[in-house]
Amino acid sequence: MYKILISDKLGQAGLDRLDQMKDVAYDVITGLSKEDLIATIPAYDALIIRSGTKPDADIIAAGTKLKVIGRAGIGVDNVDLAAATQHGVKVMNTPRANSVATAEQTLALMLAVSRHTVAAHNSVAAGEWNRSQFVGTELAEKTLGVIGLGYIGRLVARRAKAFGMTIIAHDPYVAAETAAEMGIILLPLDAMLARADIITLHSVVTSETTNMINAAAIAQMKDGVIIVNVARGKLIDEQALADALHSGKVAAAAVDVYQNEPPVGSPLLTAPNVLHTPHLGASSKEAQARVGIDIVEQVVDALRGTAYRNVVNP
Ligand code: MLT
């Protein structure tokens, strides 16, 4: 019998799929401290997590039976991949399962921030009727700069095209011809930053991309640019963005992800013209069902030795 510990909330569809498997037993225990996880993990063959659990070197070393860590979602920046590799633990994610949800959240925030939707709602709810205060801008005929032209970046680009936007992008790992086939102009970062009316981030966090949107990058952008981040908080120097919002260099930002989550003390919380959401990119019912099913099937297949899909440390 394979034993799986699920230490973050997983979609019910994934648990239902596990219930159908006769050779698997699982426990859902969320909110464990690092010490509790170290004490708990030796009994399990696999660990399934979302972004809340952070399996570091100590936790992975304590997992003496541990063979697989399944990340229900895309980002594996909360897992110590080097430690997992050192201990022979396979780490796998579900790279496509929540992409549509994330792309739709990006468009939702882009539209909401362009039309002052939240501020206008708050005003009406407060008994006001200030139509002239909330004149927005259209997406049509604007230029969208996409940083990171992976699967989510491409879904965002396709949707933004439907709104009549011109799409430019920066991604050092994508060929210009590939982008051109999608009707996207690939540019060096500086040129892309200088041309975009709205900039949306879809990169993973690496040593190259950490704080890539910093004061120097913002200085290259158009005055009045809008920034949307539904990827990872660590891509943006929050103080630099807050300063640019205060000065008006950046007209508005939609921020779904933060350097630290929850973002206690983040300078973005007191900056003007920010639309905040609590890391909801992947939070659709459909995405969570897909993510849950995909990760339990992948993890169990790996435990059985029948297939190894989406292993990020092969
Ligand atoms: C992901 O990496 O899949 C998303 O950020 C959603 C999540 O953290 O669960």
PDB file of N, CA and C in Angstrom, residues 114-199:
ATOM      1  N   SER A 114      -8.029  48.881 -15.884  1.00  0.00           N
ATOM      2  CA  SER A 114      -8.169  49.897 -16.935  1.00  0.00           C
ATOM      3  C   SER A 114      -9.471  50.684 -16.787  1.00  0.00           C
ATOM      4  N   ARG A 115     -10.485  50.064 -16.174  1.00  0.00           N
ATOM      5  CA  ARG A 115     -11.789  50.724 -16.062  1.00  0.00           C
ATOM      6  C   ARG A 115     -12.143  51.088 -14.622  1.00  0.00           C
ATOM      7  N   HIS A 116     -11.159  51.018 -13.714  1.00  0.00           N
ATOM      8  CA  HIS A 116     -11.354  51.438 -12.302  1.00  0.00           C
ATOM      9  C   HIS A 116     -12.522  50.695 -11.656  1.00  0.00           C
ATOM     10  N   THR A 117     -12.688  49.445 -11.999  1.00  0.00           N
ATOM     11  CA  THR A 117     -13.888  48.708 -11.587  1.00  0.00           C
ATOM     12  C   THR A 117     -14.043  48.646 -10.062  1.00  0.00           C
ATOM     13  N   VAL A 118     -12.951  48.377  -9.360  1.00  0.00           N
ATOM     14  CA  VAL A 118     -13.073  48.201  -7.901  1.00  0.00           C
ATOM     15  C   VAL A 118     -13.361  49.536  -7.214  1.00  0.00           C
ATOM     16  N   ALA A 119     -12.660  50.575  -7.620  1.00  0.00           N
ATOM     17  CA  ALA A 119     -12.887  51.888  -7.008  1.00  0.00           C
ATOM     18  C   ALA A 119     -14.312  52.365  -7.307  1.00  0.00           C
ATOM     19  N   ALA A 120     -14.779  52.119  -8.522  1.00  0.00           N
ATOM     20  CA  ALA A 120     -16.136  52.532  -8.897  1.00  0.00           C
ATOM     21  C   ALA A 120     -17.176  51.754  -8.092  1.00  0.00           C
ATOM     22  N   HIS A 121     -16.929  50.465  -7.910  1.00  0.00           N
ATOM     23  CA  HIS A 121     -17.840  49.645  -7.098  1.00  0.00           C
ATOM     24  C   HIS A 121     -17.904  50.199  -5.665  1.00  0.00           C
ATOM     25  N   ASN A 122     -16.714  50.461  -5.110  1.00  0.00           N
ATOM     26  CA  ASN A 122     -16.679  50.959  -3.728  1.00  0.00           C
ATOM     27  C   ASN A 122     -17.418  52.293  -3.601  1.00  0.00           C
ATOM     28  N   SER A 123     -17.296  53.123  -4.634  1.00  0.00           N
ATOM     29  CA  SER A 123     -17.938  54.433  -4.612  1.00  0.00           C
ATOM     30  C   SER A 123     -19.468  54.285  -4.615  1.00  0.00           C
ATOM     31  N   VAL A 124     -19.977  53.412  -5.498  1.00  0.00           N
ATOM     32  CA  VAL A 124     -21.435  53.217  -5.556  1.00  0.00           C
ATOM     33  C   VAL A 124     -21.923  52.597  -4.247  1.00  0.00           C
ATOM     34  N   ALA A 125     -21.149  51.618  -3.744  1.00  0.00           N
ATOM     35  CA  ALA A 125     -21.549  50.958  -2.492  1.00  0.00           C
ATOM     36  C   ALA A 125     -21.570  51.955  -1.329  1.00  0.00           C
ATOM     37  N   ALA A 126     -20.774  53.025  -1.449  1.00  0.00           N
ATOM     38  CA  ALA A 126     -20.742  54.053  -0.391  1.00  0.00           C
ATOM     39  C   ALA A 126     -21.822  55.111  -0.607  1.00  0.00           C
ATOM     40  N   GLY A 127     -22.690  54.898  -1.594  1.00  0.00           N
ATOM     41  CA  GLY A 127     -23.808  55.805  -1.803  1.00  0.00           C
ATOM     42  C   GLY A 127     -23.500  56.950  -2.764  1.00  0.00           C
ATOM     43  N   GLU A 128     -22.353  56.887  -3.434  1.00  0.00           N
ATOM     44  CA  GLU A 128     -21.975  57.980  -4.350  1.00  0.00           C
ATOM     45  C   GLU A 128     -22.424  57.649  -5.775  1.00  0.00           C
ATOM     46  N   TRP A 129     -22.361  58.638  -6.633  1.00  0.00           N
ATOM     47  CA  TRP A 129     -22.682  58.444  -8.067  1.00  0.00           C
ATOM     48  C   TRP A 129     -21.785  59.381  -8.869  1.00  0.00           C
ATOM     49  N   ASN A 130     -20.488  58.985  -8.983  1.00  0.00           N
ATOM     50  CA  ASN A 130     -19.483  59.866  -9.588  1.00  0.00           C
ATOM     51  C   ASN A 130     -19.028  59.311 -10.930  1.00  0.00           C
ATOM     52  N   ARG A 131     -19.852  59.447 -11.947  1.00  0.00           N
ATOM     53  CA  ARG A 131     -19.510  58.833 -13.232  1.00  0.00           C
ATOM     54  C   ARG A 131     -18.240  59.433 -13.843  1.00  0.00           C
ATOM     55  N   SER A 132     -18.064  60.733 -13.689  1.00  0.00           N
ATOM     56  CA  SER A 132     -16.923  61.390 -14.353  1.00  0.00           C
ATOM     57  C   SER A 132     -15.588  61.039 -13.693  1.00  0.00           C
ATOM     58  N   GLN A 133     -15.643  60.532 -12.468  1.00  0.00           N
ATOM     59  CA  GLN A 133     -14.401  60.210 -11.738  1.00  0.00           C
ATOM     60  C   GLN A 133     -13.759  58.921 -12.252  1.00  0.00           C
ATOM     61  N   PHE A 134     -14.530  58.100 -12.947  1.00  0.00           N
ATOM     62  CA  PHE A 134     -14.032  56.757 -13.286  1.00  0.00           C
ATOM     63  C   PHE A 134     -13.949  56.518 -14.793  1.00  0.00           C
ATOM     64  N   VAL A 135     -13.492  57.522 -15.511  1.00  0.00           N
ATOM     65  CA  VAL A 135     -13.309  57.343 -16.959  1.00  0.00           C
ATOM     66  C   VAL A 135     -12.055  56.484 -17.169  1.00  0.00           C
ATOM     67  N   GLY A 136     -12.219  55.384 -17.867  1.00  0.00           N
ATOM     68  CA  GLY A 136     -11.104  54.445 -18.020  1.00  0.00           C
ATOM     69  C   GLY A 136     -10.401  54.553 -19.353  1.00  0.00           C
ATOM     70  N   THR A 137      -9.604  53.533 -19.651  1.00  0.00           N
ATOM     71  CA  THR A 137      -8.937  53.451 -20.952  1.00  0.00           C
ATOM     72  C   THR A 137      -9.301  52.110 -21.580  1.00  0.00           C
ATOM     73  N   GLU A 138      -9.288  52.062 -22.908  1.00  0.00           N
ATOM     74  CA  GLU A 138      -9.639  50.837 -23.621  1.00  0.00           C
ATOM     75  C   GLU A 138      -8.393  49.978 -23.844  1.00  0.00           C
ATOM     76  N   LEU A 139      -8.605  48.680 -23.947  1.00  0.00           N
ATOM     77  CA  LEU A 139      -7.507  47.792 -24.328  1.00  0.00           C
ATOM     78  C   LEU A 139      -7.249  47.871 -25.837  1.00  0.00           C
ATOM     79  N   ALA A 140      -8.308  48.083 -26.612  1.00  0.00           N
ATOM     80  CA  ALA A 140      -8.183  48.086 -28.065  1.00  0.00           C
ATOM     81  C   ALA A 140      -7.140  49.096 -28.519  1.00  0.00           C
ATOM     82  N   GLU A 141      -6.309  48.654 -29.456  1.00  0.00           N
ATOM     83  CA  GLU A 141      -5.259  49.482 -30.064  1.00  0.00           C
ATOM     84  C   GLU A 141      -4.130  49.840 -29.103  1.00  0.00           C
ATOM     85  N   LYS A 142      -4.119  49.237 -27.913  1.00  0.00           N
ATOM     86  CA  LYS A 142      -2.978  49.414 -27.012  1.00  0.00           C
ATOM     87  C   LYS A 142      -1.972  48.278 -27.260  1.00  0.00           C
ATOM     88  N   THR A 143      -0.776  48.487 -26.753  1.00  0.00           N
ATOM     89  CA  THR A 143       0.276  47.473 -26.908  1.00  0.00           C
ATOM     90  C   THR A 143       0.471  46.746 -25.586  1.00  0.00           C
ATOM     91  N   LEU A 144       0.334  45.430 -25.643  1.00  0.00           N
ATOM     92  CA  LEU A 144       0.546  44.608 -24.448  1.00  0.00           C
ATOM     93  C   LEU A 144       1.944  43.996 -24.502  1.00  0.00           C
ATOM     94  N   GLY A 145       2.717  44.189 -23.459  1.00  0.00           N
ATOM     95  CA  GLY A 145       4.033  43.572 -23.353  1.00  0.00           C
ATOM     96  C   GLY A 145       3.952  42.354 -22.455  1.00  0.00           C
ATOM     97  N   VAL A 146       4.258  41.195 -23.021  1.00  0.00           N
ATOM     98  CA  VAL A 146       4.186  39.934 -22.263  1.00  0.00           C
ATOM     99  C   VAL A 146       5.607  39.510 -21.918  1.00  0.00           C
ATOM    100  N   ILE A 147       5.902  39.427 -20.628  1.00  0.00           N
ATOM    101  CA  ILE A 147       7.221  38.941 -20.206  1.00  0.00           C
ATOM    102  C   ILE A 147       7.069  37.468 -19.850  1.00  0.00           C
ATOM    103  N   GLY A 148       7.678  36.604 -20.651  1.00  0.00           N
ATOM    104  CA  GLY A 148       7.538  35.158 -20.446  1.00  0.00           C
ATOM    105  C   GLY A 148       6.489  34.618 -21.395  1.00  0.00           C
ATOM    106  N   LEU A 149       6.948  34.034 -22.509  1.00  0.00           N
ATOM    107  CA  LEU A 149       6.015  33.564 -23.528  1.00  0.00           C
ATOM    108  C   LEU A 149       5.891  32.041 -23.478  1.00  0.00           C
ATOM    109  N   GLY A 150       5.683  31.525 -22.247  1.00  0.00           N
ATOM    110  CA  GLY A 150       5.390  30.105 -22.085  1.00  0.00           C
ATOM    111  C   GLY A 150       3.909  29.879 -22.339  1.00  0.00           C
ATOM    112  N   TYR A 151       3.396  28.783 -21.796  1.00  0.00           N
ATOM    113  CA  TYR A 151       2.018  28.405 -22.099  1.00  0.00           C
ATOM    114  C   TYR A 151       1.028  29.481 -21.639  1.00  0.00           C
ATOM    115  N   ILE A 152       1.193  29.994 -20.403  1.00  0.00           N
ATOM    116  CA  ILE A 152       0.242  30.997 -19.909  1.00  0.00           C
ATOM    117  C   ILE A 152       0.400  32.301 -20.686  1.00  0.00           C
ATOM    118  N   GLY A 153       1.640  32.720 -20.913  1.00  0.00           N
ATOM    119  CA  GLY A 153       1.865  33.953 -21.668  1.00  0.00           C
ATOM    120  C   GLY A 153       1.194  33.892 -23.031  1.00  0.00           C
ATOM    121  N   ARG A 154       1.247  32.728 -23.670  1.00  0.00           N
ATOM    122  CA  ARG A 154       0.636  32.575 -24.999  1.00  0.00           C
ATOM    123  C   ARG A 154      -0.893  32.629 -24.916  1.00  0.00           C
ATOM    124  N   LEU A 155      -1.455  32.012 -23.855  1.00  0.00           N
ATOM    125  CA  LEU A 155      -2.920  32.072 -23.692  1.00  0.00           C
ATOM    126  C   LEU A 155      -3.371  33.517 -23.459  1.00  0.00           C
ATOM    127  N   VAL A 156      -2.576  34.255 -22.684  1.00  0.00           N
ATOM    128  CA  VAL A 156      -2.906  35.670 -22.439  1.00  0.00           C
ATOM    129  C   VAL A 156      -2.830  36.446 -23.754  1.00  0.00           C
ATOM    130  N   ALA A 157      -1.770  36.204 -24.523  1.00  0.00           N
ATOM    131  CA  ALA A 157      -1.592  36.930 -25.781  1.00  0.00           C
ATOM    132  C   ALA A 157      -2.771  36.678 -26.725  1.00  0.00           C
ATOM    133  N   ARG A 158      -3.182  35.401 -26.816  1.00  0.00           N
ATOM    134  CA  ARG A 158      -4.285  35.074 -27.718  1.00  0.00           C
ATOM    135  C   ARG A 158      -5.567  35.805 -27.302  1.00  0.00           C
ATOM    136  N   ARG A 159      -5.831  35.832 -26.001  1.00  0.00           N
ATOM    137  CA  ARG A 159      -7.028  36.507 -25.514  1.00  0.00           C
ATOM    138  C   ARG A 159      -6.933  38.022 -25.707  1.00  0.00           C
ATOM    139  N   ALA A 160      -5.753  38.581 -25.474  1.00  0.00           N
ATOM    140  CA  ALA A 160      -5.585  40.031 -25.622  1.00  0.00           C
ATOM    141  C   ALA A 160      -5.741  40.453 -27.078  1.00  0.00           C
ATOM    142  N   LYS A 161      -5.334  39.585 -27.990  1.00  0.00           N
ATOM    143  CA  LYS A 161      -5.523  39.875 -29.418  1.00  0.00           C
ATOM    144  C   LYS A 161      -7.003  40.034 -29.740  1.00  0.00           C
ATOM    145  N   ALA A 162      -7.823  39.211 -29.076  1.00  0.00           N
ATOM    146  CA  ALA A 162      -9.269  39.295 -29.322  1.00  0.00           C
ATOM    147  C   ALA A 162      -9.825  40.659 -28.902  1.00  0.00           C
ATOM    148  N   PHE A 163      -9.094  41.347 -28.017  1.00  0.00           N
ATOM    149  CA  PHE A 163      -9.500  42.691 -27.593  1.00  0.00           C
ATOM    150  C   PHE A 163      -8.897  43.768 -28.509  1.00  0.00           C
ATOM    151  N   GLY A 164      -8.203  43.332 -29.552  1.00  0.00           N
ATOM    152  CA  GLY A 164      -7.645  44.303 -30.497  1.00  0.00           C
ATOM    153  C   GLY A 164      -6.315  44.883 -30.069  1.00  0.00           C
ATOM    154  N   MET A 165      -5.597  44.187 -29.193  1.00  0.00           N
ATOM    155  CA  MET A 165      -4.296  44.684 -28.741  1.00  0.00           C
ATOM    156  C   MET A 165      -3.179  44.212 -29.670  1.00  0.00           C
ATOM    157  N   THR A 166      -2.117  44.984 -29.742  1.00  0.00           N
ATOM    158  CA  THR A 166      -0.882  44.548 -30.398  1.00  0.00           C
ATOM    159  C   THR A 166      -0.039  43.872 -29.328  1.00  0.00           C
ATOM    160  N   ILE A 167       0.517  42.698 -29.652  1.00  0.00           N
ATOM    161  CA  ILE A 167       1.256  41.950 -28.630  1.00  0.00           C
ATOM    162  C   ILE A 167       2.753  41.972 -28.938  1.00  0.00           C
ATOM    163  N   ILE A 168       3.520  42.454 -27.978  1.00  0.00           N
ATOM    164  CA  ILE A 168       4.978  42.334 -28.041  1.00  0.00           C
ATOM    165  C   ILE A 168       5.390  41.498 -26.824  1.00  0.00           C
ATOM    166  N   ALA A 169       6.539  40.856 -26.920  1.00  0.00           N
ATOM    167  CA  ALA A 169       6.912  39.965 -25.814  1.00  0.00           C
ATOM    168  C   ALA A 169       8.417  39.914 -25.649  1.00  0.00           C
ATOM    169  N   HIS A 170       8.809  39.519 -24.446  1.00  0.00           N
ATOM    170  CA  HIS A 170      10.224  39.225 -24.188  1.00  0.00           C
ATOM    171  C   HIS A 170      10.319  37.833 -23.573  1.00  0.00           C
ATOM    172  N   ASP A 171      11.107  36.974 -24.193  1.00  0.00           N
ATOM    173  CA  ASP A 171      11.385  35.654 -23.639  1.00  0.00           C
ATOM    174  C   ASP A 171      12.659  35.134 -24.294  1.00  0.00           C
ATOM    175  N   PRO A 172      13.768  35.090 -23.540  1.00  0.00           N
ATOM    176  CA  PRO A 172      15.034  34.680 -24.163  1.00  0.00           C
ATOM    177  C   PRO A 172      15.060  33.213 -24.596  1.00  0.00           C
ATOM    178  N   TYR A 173      14.042  32.442 -24.192  1.00  0.00           N
ATOM    179  CA  TYR A 173      14.042  31.020 -24.534  1.00  0.00           C
ATOM    180  C   TYR A 173      13.073  30.683 -25.675  1.00  0.00           C
ATOM    181  N   VAL A 174      12.515  31.708 -26.306  1.00  0.00           N
ATOM    182  CA  VAL A 174      11.586  31.484 -27.422  1.00  0.00           C
ATOM    183  C   VAL A 174      12.189  32.118 -28.676  1.00  0.00           C
ATOM    184  N   ALA A 175      12.074  31.397 -29.812  1.00  0.00           N
ATOM    185  CA  ALA A 175      12.622  31.926 -31.070  1.00  0.00           C
ATOM    186  C   ALA A 175      11.677  32.976 -31.648  1.00  0.00           C
ATOM    187  N   ALA A 176      12.270  33.978 -32.289  1.00  0.00           N
ATOM    188  CA  ALA A 176      11.464  35.054 -32.889  1.00  0.00           C
ATOM    189  C   ALA A 176      10.465  34.492 -33.900  1.00  0.00           C
ATOM    190  N   GLU A 177      10.875  33.418 -34.639  1.00  0.00           N
ATOM    191  CA  GLU A 177       9.978  32.834 -35.648  1.00  0.00           C
ATOM    192  C   GLU A 177       8.752  32.211 -34.975  1.00  0.00           C
ATOM    193  N   THR A 178       8.991  31.548 -33.820  1.00  0.00           N
ATOM    194  CA  THR A 178       7.867  30.928 -33.089  1.00  0.00           C
ATOM    195  C   THR A 178       6.874  31.996 -32.658  1.00  0.00           C
ATOM    196  N   ALA A 179       7.399  33.104 -32.143  1.00  0.00           N
ATOM    197  CA  ALA A 179       6.517  34.202 -31.725  1.00  0.00           C
ATOM    198  C   ALA A 179       5.799  34.782 -32.934  1.00  0.00           C
ATOM    199  N   ALA A 180       6.539  34.961 -34.029  1.00  0.00           N
ATOM    200  CA  ALA A 180       5.947  35.571 -35.228  1.00  0.00           C
ATOM    201  C   ALA A 180       4.790  34.727 -35.745  1.00  0.00           C
ATOM    202  N   GLU A 181       4.917  33.383 -35.647  1.00  0.00           N
ATOM    203  CA  GLU A 181       3.822  32.507 -36.092  1.00  0.00           C
ATOM    204  C   GLU A 181       2.546  32.773 -35.294  1.00  0.00           C
ATOM    205  N   MET A 182       2.709  33.278 -34.060  1.00  0.00           N
ATOM    206  CA  MET A 182       1.534  33.590 -33.230  1.00  0.00           C
ATOM    207  C   MET A 182       1.144  35.067 -33.369  1.00  0.00           C
ATOM    208  N   GLY A 183       1.806  35.762 -34.275  1.00  0.00           N
ATOM    209  CA  GLY A 183       1.499  37.188 -34.464  1.00  0.00           C
ATOM    210  C   GLY A 183       2.044  38.052 -33.338  1.00  0.00           C
ATOM    211  N   ILE A 184       3.131  37.588 -32.713  1.00  0.00           N
ATOM    212  CA  ILE A 184       3.704  38.315 -31.574  1.00  0.00           C
ATOM    213  C   ILE A 184       5.105  38.783 -31.952  1.00  0.00           C
ATOM    214  N   ILE A 185       5.408  40.028 -31.633  1.00  0.00           N
ATOM    215  CA  ILE A 185       6.741  40.569 -31.937  1.00  0.00           C
ATOM    216  C   ILE A 185       7.631  40.347 -30.717  1.00  0.00           C
ATOM    217  N   LEU A 186       8.692  39.566 -30.905  1.00  0.00           N
ATOM    218  CA  LEU A 186       9.617  39.281 -29.797  1.00  0.00           C
ATOM    219  C   LEU A 186      10.694  40.363 -29.763  1.00  0.00           C
ATOM    220  N   LEU A 187      10.947  40.910 -28.588  1.00  0.00           N
ATOM    221  CA  LEU A 187      11.891  42.028 -28.480  1.00  0.00           C
ATOM    222  C   LEU A 187      12.846  41.803 -27.313  1.00  0.00           C
ATOM    223  N   PRO A 188      14.013  42.458 -27.345  1.00  0.00           N
ATOM    224  CA  PRO A 188      14.843  42.493 -26.143  1.00  0.00           C
ATOM    225  C   PRO A 188      14.056  43.194 -25.027  1.00  0.00           C
ATOM    226  N   LEU A 189      14.410  42.899 -23.782  1.00  0.00           N
ATOM    227  CA  LEU A 189      13.615  43.424 -22.668  1.00  0.00           C
ATOM    228  C   LEU A 189      13.487  44.949 -22.713  1.00  0.00           C
ATOM    229  N   ASP A 190      14.614  45.649 -22.921  1.00  0.00           N
ATOM    230  CA  ASP A 190      14.580  47.121 -22.889  1.00  0.00           C
ATOM    231  C   ASP A 190      13.575  47.669 -23.902  1.00  0.00           C
ATOM    232  N   ALA A 191      13.630  47.114 -25.123  1.00  0.00           N
ATOM    233  CA  ALA A 191      12.754  47.608 -26.188  1.00  0.00           C
ATOM    234  C   ALA A 191      11.302  47.302 -25.872  1.00  0.00           C
ATOM    235  N   MET A 192      11.067  46.123 -25.288  1.00  0.00           N
ATOM    236  CA  MET A 192       9.694  45.762 -24.954  1.00  0.00           C
ATOM    237  C   MET A 192       9.138  46.678 -23.867  1.00  0.00           C
ATOM    238  N   LEU A 193       9.955  46.921 -22.839  1.00  0.00           N
ATOM    239  CA  LEU A 193       9.506  47.780 -21.742  1.00  0.00           C
ATOM    240  C   LEU A 193       9.179  49.187 -22.259  1.00  0.00           C
ATOM    241  N   ALA A 194       9.950  49.662 -23.215  1.00  0.00           N
ATOM    242  CA  ALA A 194       9.781  51.035 -23.705  1.00  0.00           C
ATOM    243  C   ALA A 194       8.534  51.198 -24.569  1.00  0.00           C
ATOM    244  N   ARG A 195       8.030  50.087 -25.148  1.00  0.00           N
ATOM    245  CA  ARG A 195       6.917  50.201 -26.108  1.00  0.00           C
ATOM    246  C   ARG A 195       5.554  49.840 -25.544  1.00  0.00           C
ATOM    247  N   ALA A 196       5.524  49.140 -24.405  1.00  0.00           N
ATOM    248  CA  ALA A 196       4.241  48.583 -23.928  1.00  0.00           C
ATOM    249  C   ALA A 196       3.408  49.607 -23.168  1.00  0.00           C
ATOM    250  N   ASP A 197       2.087  49.570 -23.411  1.00  0.00           N
ATOM    251  CA  ASP A 197       1.153  50.368 -22.599  1.00  0.00           C
ATOM    252  C   ASP A 197       0.766  49.607 -21.337  1.00  0.00           C
ATOM    253  N   ILE A 198       0.684  48.289 -21.477  1.00  0.00           N
ATOM    254  CA  ILE A 198       0.390  47.411 -20.334  1.00  0.00           C
ATOM    255  C   ILE A 198       1.441  46.309 -20.346  1.00  0.00           C
ATOM    256  N   ILE A 199       1.993  45.991 -19.187  1.00  0.00           N
ATOM    257  CA  ILE A 199       3.003  44.928 -19.101  1.00  0.00           C
ATOM    258  C   ILE A 199       2.461  43.830 -18.194  1.00  0.00           C
TER     259      ILE A 199
END
